[in-house]
PDB file of C-alpha atoms in Angstrom:
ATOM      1  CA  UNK L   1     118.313 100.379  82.858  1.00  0.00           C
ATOM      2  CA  UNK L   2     118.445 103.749  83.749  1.00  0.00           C
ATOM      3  CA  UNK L   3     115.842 105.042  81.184  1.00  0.00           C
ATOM      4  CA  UNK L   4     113.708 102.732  82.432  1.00  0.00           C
ATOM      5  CA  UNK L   5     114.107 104.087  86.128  1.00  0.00           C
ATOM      6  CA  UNK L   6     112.992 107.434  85.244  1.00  0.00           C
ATOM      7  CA  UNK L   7     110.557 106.239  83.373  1.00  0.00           C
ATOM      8  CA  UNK L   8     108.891 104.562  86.264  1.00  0.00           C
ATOM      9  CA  UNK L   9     109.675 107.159  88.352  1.00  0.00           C
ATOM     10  CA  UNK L  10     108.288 109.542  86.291  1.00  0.00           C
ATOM     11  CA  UNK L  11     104.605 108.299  87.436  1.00  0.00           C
ATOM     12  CA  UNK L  12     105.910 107.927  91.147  1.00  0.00           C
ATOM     13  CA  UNK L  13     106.960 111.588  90.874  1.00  0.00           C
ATOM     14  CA  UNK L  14     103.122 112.113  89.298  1.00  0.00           C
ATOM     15  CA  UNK L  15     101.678 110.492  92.560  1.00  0.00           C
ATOM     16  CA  UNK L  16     103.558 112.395  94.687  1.00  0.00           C
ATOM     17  CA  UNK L  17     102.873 115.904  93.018  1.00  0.00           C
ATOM     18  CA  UNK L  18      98.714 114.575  93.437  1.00  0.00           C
ATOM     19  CA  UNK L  19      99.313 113.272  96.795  1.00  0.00           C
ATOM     20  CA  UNK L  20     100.768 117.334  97.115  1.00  0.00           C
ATOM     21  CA  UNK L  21      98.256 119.174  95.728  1.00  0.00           C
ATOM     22  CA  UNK L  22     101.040 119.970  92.904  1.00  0.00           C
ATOM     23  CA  UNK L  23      98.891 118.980  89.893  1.00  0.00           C
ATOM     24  CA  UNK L  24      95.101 120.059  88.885  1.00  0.00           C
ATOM     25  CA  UNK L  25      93.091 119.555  91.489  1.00  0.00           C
ATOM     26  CA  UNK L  26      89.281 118.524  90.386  1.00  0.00           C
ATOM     27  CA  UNK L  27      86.278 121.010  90.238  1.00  0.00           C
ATOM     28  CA  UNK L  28      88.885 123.526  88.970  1.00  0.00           C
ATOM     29  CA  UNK L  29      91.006 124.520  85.454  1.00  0.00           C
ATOM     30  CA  UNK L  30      92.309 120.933  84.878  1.00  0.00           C
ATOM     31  CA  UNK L  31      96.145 120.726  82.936  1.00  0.00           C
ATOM     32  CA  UNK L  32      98.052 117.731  81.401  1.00  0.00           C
ATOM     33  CA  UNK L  33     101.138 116.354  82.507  1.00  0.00           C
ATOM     34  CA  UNK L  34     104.526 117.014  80.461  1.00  0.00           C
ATOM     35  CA  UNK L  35     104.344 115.246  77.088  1.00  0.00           C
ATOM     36  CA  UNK L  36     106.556 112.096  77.599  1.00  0.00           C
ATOM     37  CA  UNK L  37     109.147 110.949  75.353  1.00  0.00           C
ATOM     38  CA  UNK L  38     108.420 108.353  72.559  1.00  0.00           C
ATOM     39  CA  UNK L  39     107.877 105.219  73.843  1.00  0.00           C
ATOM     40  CA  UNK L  40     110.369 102.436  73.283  1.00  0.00           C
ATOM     41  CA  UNK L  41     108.900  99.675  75.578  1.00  0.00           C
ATOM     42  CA  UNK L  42     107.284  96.442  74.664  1.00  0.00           C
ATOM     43  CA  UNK L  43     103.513  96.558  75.005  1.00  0.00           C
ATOM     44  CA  UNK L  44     102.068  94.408  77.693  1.00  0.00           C
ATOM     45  CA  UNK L  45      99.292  91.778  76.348  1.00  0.00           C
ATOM     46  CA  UNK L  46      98.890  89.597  79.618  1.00  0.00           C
ATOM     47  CA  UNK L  47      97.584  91.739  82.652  1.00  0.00           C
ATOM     48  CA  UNK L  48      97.513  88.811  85.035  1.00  0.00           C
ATOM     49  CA  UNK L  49     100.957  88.144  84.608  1.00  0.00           C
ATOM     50  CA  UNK L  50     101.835  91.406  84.864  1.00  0.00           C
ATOM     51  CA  UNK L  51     100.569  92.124  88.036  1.00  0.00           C
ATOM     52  CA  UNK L  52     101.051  88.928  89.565  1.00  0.00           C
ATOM     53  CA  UNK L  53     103.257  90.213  92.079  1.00  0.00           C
ATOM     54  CA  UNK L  54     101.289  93.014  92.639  1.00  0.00           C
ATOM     55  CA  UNK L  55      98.341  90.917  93.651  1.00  0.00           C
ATOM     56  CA  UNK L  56     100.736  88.895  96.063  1.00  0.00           C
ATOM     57  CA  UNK L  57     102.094  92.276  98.035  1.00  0.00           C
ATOM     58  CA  UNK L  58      99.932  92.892 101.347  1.00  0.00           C
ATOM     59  CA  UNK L  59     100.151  95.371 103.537  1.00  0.00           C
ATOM     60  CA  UNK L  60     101.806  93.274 106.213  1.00  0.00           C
ATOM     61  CA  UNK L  61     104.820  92.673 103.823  1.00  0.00           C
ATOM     62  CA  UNK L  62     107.764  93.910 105.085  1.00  0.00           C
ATOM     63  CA  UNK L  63     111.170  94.075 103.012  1.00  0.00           C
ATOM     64  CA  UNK L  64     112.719  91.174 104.593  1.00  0.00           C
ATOM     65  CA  UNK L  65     109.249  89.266 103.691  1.00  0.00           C
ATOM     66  CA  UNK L  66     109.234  90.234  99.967  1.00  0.00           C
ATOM     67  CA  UNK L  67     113.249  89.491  99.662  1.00  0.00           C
ATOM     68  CA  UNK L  68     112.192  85.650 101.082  1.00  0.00           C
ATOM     69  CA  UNK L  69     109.590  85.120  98.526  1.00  0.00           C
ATOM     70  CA  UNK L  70     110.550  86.920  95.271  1.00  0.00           C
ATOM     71  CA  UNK L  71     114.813  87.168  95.511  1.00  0.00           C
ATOM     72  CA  UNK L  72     116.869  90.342  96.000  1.00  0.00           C
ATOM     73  CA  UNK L  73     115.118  93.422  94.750  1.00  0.00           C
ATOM     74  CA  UNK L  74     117.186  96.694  92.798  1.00  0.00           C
ATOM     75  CA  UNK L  75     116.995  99.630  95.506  1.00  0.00           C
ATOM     76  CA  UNK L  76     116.395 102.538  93.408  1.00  0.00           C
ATOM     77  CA  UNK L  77     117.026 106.391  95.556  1.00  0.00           C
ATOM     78  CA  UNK L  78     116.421 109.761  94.095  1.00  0.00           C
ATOM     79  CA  UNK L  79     115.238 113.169  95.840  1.00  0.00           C
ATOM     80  CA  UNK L  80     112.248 111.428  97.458  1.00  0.00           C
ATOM     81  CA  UNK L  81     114.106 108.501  98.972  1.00  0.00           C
ATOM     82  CA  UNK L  82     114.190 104.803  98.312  1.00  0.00           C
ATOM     83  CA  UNK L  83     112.129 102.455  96.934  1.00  0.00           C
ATOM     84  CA  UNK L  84     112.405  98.401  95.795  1.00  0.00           C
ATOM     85  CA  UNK L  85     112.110  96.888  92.340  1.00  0.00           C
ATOM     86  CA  UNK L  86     111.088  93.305  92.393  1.00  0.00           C
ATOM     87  CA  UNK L  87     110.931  91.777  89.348  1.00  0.00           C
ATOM     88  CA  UNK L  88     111.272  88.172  87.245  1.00  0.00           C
ATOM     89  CA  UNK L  89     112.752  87.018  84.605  1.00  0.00           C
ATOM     90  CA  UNK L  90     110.369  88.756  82.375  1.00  0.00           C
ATOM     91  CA  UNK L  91     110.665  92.123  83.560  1.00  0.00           C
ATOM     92  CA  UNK L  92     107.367  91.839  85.262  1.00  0.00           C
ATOM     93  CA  UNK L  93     106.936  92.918  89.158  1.00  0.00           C
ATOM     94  CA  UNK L  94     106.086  94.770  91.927  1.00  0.00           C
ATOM     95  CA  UNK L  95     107.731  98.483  92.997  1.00  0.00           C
ATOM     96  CA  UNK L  96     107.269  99.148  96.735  1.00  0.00           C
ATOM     97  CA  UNK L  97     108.051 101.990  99.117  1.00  0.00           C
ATOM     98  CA  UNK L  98     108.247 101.652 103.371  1.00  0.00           C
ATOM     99  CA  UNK L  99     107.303 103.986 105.673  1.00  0.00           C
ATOM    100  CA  UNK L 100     110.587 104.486 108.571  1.00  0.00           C
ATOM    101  CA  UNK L 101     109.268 102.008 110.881  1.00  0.00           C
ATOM    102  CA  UNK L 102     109.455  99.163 108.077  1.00  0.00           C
ATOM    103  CA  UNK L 103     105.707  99.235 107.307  1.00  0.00           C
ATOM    104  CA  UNK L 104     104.317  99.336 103.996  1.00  0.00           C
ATOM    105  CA  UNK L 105     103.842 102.682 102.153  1.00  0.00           C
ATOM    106  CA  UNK L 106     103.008 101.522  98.994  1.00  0.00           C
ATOM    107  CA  UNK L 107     103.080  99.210  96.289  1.00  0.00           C
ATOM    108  CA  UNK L 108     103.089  99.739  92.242  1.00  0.00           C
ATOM    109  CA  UNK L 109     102.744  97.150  89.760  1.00  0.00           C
ATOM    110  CA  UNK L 110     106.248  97.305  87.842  1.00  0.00           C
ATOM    111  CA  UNK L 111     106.162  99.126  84.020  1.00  0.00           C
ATOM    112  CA  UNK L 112     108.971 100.775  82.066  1.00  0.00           C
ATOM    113  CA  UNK L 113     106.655 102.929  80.346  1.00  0.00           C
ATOM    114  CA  UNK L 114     102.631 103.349  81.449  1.00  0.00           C
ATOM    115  CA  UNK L 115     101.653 103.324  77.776  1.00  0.00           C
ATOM    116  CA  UNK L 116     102.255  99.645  77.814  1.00  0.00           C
ATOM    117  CA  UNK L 117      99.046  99.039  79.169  1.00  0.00           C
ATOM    118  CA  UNK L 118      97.050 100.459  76.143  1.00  0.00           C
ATOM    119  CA  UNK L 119      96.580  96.796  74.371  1.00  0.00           C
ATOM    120  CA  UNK L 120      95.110  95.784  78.002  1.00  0.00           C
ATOM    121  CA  UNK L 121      93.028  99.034  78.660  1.00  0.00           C
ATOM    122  CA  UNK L 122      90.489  99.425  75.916  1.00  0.00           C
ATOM    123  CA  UNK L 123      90.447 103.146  77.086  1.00  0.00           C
ATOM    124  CA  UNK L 124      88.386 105.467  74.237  1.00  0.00           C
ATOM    125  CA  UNK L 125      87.003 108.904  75.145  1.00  0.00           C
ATOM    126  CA  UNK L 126      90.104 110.332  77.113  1.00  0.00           C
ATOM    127  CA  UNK L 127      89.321 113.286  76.638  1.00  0.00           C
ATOM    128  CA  UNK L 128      86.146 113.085  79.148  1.00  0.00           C
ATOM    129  CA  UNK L 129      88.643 113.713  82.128  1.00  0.00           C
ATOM    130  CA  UNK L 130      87.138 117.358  81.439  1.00  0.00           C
ATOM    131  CA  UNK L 131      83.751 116.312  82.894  1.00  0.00           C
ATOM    132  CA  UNK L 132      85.146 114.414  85.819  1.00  0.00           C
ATOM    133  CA  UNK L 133      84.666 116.018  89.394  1.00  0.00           C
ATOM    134  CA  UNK L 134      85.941 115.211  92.950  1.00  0.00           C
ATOM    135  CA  UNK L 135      83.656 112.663  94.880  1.00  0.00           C
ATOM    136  CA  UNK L 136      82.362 110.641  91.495  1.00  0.00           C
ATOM    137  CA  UNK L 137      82.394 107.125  91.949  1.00  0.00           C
ATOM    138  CA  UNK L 138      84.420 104.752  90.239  1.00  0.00           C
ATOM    139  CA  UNK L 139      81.343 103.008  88.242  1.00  0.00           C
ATOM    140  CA  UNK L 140      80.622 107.178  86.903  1.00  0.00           C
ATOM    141  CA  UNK L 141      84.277 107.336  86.466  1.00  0.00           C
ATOM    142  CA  UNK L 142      84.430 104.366  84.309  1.00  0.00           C
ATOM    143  CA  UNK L 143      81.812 105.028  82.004  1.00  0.00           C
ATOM    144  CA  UNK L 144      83.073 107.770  81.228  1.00  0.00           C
ATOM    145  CA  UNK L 145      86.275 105.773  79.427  1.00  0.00           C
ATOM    146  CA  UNK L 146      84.285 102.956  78.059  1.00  0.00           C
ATOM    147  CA  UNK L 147      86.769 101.059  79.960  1.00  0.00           C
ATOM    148  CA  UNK L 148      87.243  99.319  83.290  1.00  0.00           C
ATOM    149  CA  UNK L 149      90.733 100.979  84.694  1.00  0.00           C
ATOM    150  CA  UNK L 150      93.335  99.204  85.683  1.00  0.00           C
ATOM    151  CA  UNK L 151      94.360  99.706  89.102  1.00  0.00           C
ATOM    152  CA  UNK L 152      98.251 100.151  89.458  1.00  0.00           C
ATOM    153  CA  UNK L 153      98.875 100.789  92.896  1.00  0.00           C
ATOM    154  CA  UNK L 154      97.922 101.092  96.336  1.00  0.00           C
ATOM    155  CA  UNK L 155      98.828 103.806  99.198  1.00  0.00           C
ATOM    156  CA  UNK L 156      98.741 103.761 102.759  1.00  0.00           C
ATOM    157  CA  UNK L 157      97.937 107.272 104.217  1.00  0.00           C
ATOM    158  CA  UNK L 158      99.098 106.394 107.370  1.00  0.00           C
ATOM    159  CA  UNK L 159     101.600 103.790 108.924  1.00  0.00           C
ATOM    160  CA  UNK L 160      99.901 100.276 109.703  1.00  0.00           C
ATOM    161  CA  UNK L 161      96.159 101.489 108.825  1.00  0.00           C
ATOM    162  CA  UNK L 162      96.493  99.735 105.014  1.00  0.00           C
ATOM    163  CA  UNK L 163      95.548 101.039 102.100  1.00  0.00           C
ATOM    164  CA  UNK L 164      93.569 104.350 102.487  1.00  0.00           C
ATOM    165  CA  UNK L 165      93.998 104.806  98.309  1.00  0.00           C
ATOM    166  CA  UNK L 166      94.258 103.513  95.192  1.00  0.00           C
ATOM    167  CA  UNK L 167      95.456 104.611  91.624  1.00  0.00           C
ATOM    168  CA  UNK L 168      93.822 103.626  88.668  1.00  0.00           C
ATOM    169  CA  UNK L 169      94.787 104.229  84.275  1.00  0.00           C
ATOM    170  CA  UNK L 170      92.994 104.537  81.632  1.00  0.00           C
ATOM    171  CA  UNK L 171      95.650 104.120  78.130  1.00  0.00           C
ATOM    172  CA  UNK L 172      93.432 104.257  75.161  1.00  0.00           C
ATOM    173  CA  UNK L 173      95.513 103.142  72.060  1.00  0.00           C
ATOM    174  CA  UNK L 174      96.227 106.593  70.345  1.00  0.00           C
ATOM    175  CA  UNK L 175      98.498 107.134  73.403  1.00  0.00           C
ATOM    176  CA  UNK L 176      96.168 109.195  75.724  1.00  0.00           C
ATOM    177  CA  UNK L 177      96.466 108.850  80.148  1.00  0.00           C
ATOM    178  CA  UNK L 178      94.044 109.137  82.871  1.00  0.00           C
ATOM    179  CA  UNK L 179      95.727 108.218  86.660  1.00  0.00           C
ATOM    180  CA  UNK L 180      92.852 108.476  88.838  1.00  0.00           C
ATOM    181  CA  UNK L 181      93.127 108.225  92.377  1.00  0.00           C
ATOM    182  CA  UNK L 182      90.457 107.119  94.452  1.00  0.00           C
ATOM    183  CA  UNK L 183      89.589 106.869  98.163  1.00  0.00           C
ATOM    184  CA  UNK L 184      89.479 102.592  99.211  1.00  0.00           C
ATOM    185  CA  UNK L 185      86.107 103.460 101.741  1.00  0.00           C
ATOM    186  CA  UNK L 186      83.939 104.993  99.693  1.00  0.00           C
ATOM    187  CA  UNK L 187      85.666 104.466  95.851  1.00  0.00           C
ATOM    188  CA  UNK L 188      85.274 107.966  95.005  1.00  0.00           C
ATOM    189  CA  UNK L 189      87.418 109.951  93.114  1.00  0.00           C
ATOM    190  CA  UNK L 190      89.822 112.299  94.831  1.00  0.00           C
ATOM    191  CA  UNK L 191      92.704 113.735  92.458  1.00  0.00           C
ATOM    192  CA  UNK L 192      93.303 112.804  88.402  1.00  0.00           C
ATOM    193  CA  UNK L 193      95.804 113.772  85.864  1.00  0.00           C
ATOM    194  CA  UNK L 194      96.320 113.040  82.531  1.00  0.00           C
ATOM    195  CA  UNK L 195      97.970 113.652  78.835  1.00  0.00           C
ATOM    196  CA  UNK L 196      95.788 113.528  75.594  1.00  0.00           C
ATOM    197  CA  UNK L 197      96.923 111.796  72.364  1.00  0.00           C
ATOM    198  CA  UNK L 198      98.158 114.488  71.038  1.00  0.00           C
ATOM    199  CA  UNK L 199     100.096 115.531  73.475  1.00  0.00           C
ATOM    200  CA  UNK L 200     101.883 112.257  74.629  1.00  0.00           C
TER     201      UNK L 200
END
């Protein structure tokens, strides 16, 4: 269990060094993340049932309201704080994080490793991340991946305003990342990051 913690927190951690400035920031020298270690998870091959829960999270959920409807979740804390693991009997769920006054943060659809979603992705050309810039739209974004992304979380920039962001992947099959993040008004891009094949 706790391989797979760090192994979803290793994307939370990714957010946060975005949400930062940490990472590359577009229209500038773009780098990969660190290579990750090889993967060990099953691969996912249903997407609705893997973010089922996902889907069912608003932004007016509250802890108590998510404990009523999908049982006790696993509290995980590190150096950034807390956040909740809901999750059923097939290892599928929804991670969530709360702002101090209870509100919601943010919500991630549950994954031990983000590779999983390569057989769901259909992801080719990762390498175009070079030619992305900040302000595309999602639609530019897209084509350049051959692929619709997969959207795997949603961020509230402030406390009871809703989502102001959302993250999308890319996972072609060779092993290769995009997480995009884009802006919910206007669905253009604002920070990405990534590892190529041959470096994941």
């Amino acid at each position: 269990m706790k391989k797979k913690r760090v192994l979803a927190a290793l994307v939370l951690v990714g957010l946060l060094l975005l949400l930062t400035g940490c990472t590359s920031m577009l229209g500038g020298e773009t780098q990969p993340q660190a290579t990750m270690p090889p993967m060990t998870a099953e691969m996912f091959t249903d997407l609705s049932s893997v973010t089922e829960w996902y889907n069912a999270v608003t932004f007016e959920d509250t802890l108590e309201s998510l404990t009523a409807r999908f049982g006790e979740p696993e509290e995980v804390q590190d150096d950034n704080g807390s956040y909740w693991n809901f999750l059923d009997e097939n290892n599928h769920g929804v991670a969530v994080v709360f702002f101090d006054d209870g509100t919601l943060r943010s919500k991630m659809v549950y994954f031990e490793d983000i590779r999983q979603f390569a057989d769901l992705s259909g992801a080719s050309h990762i390498e175009n991340v070079s030619l992305l810039d900040s302000g595309m739209e999602y639609e530019v974004v897209t084509a350049a991946f051959g692929a619709e992304g997969i959207e795997i979380m949603q961020l509230a920039t402030d406390s009871g305003n809703g989502a102001g962001q959302y993250l999308m992947i890319w996972v072609s099959e060779d092993g290769g990342i995009v997480q995009a993040l884009f802006n919910v008004t206007d669905n253009k891009l604002e920070q990405v990051s990534y590892s190529l094949a041959s470096e994941a």
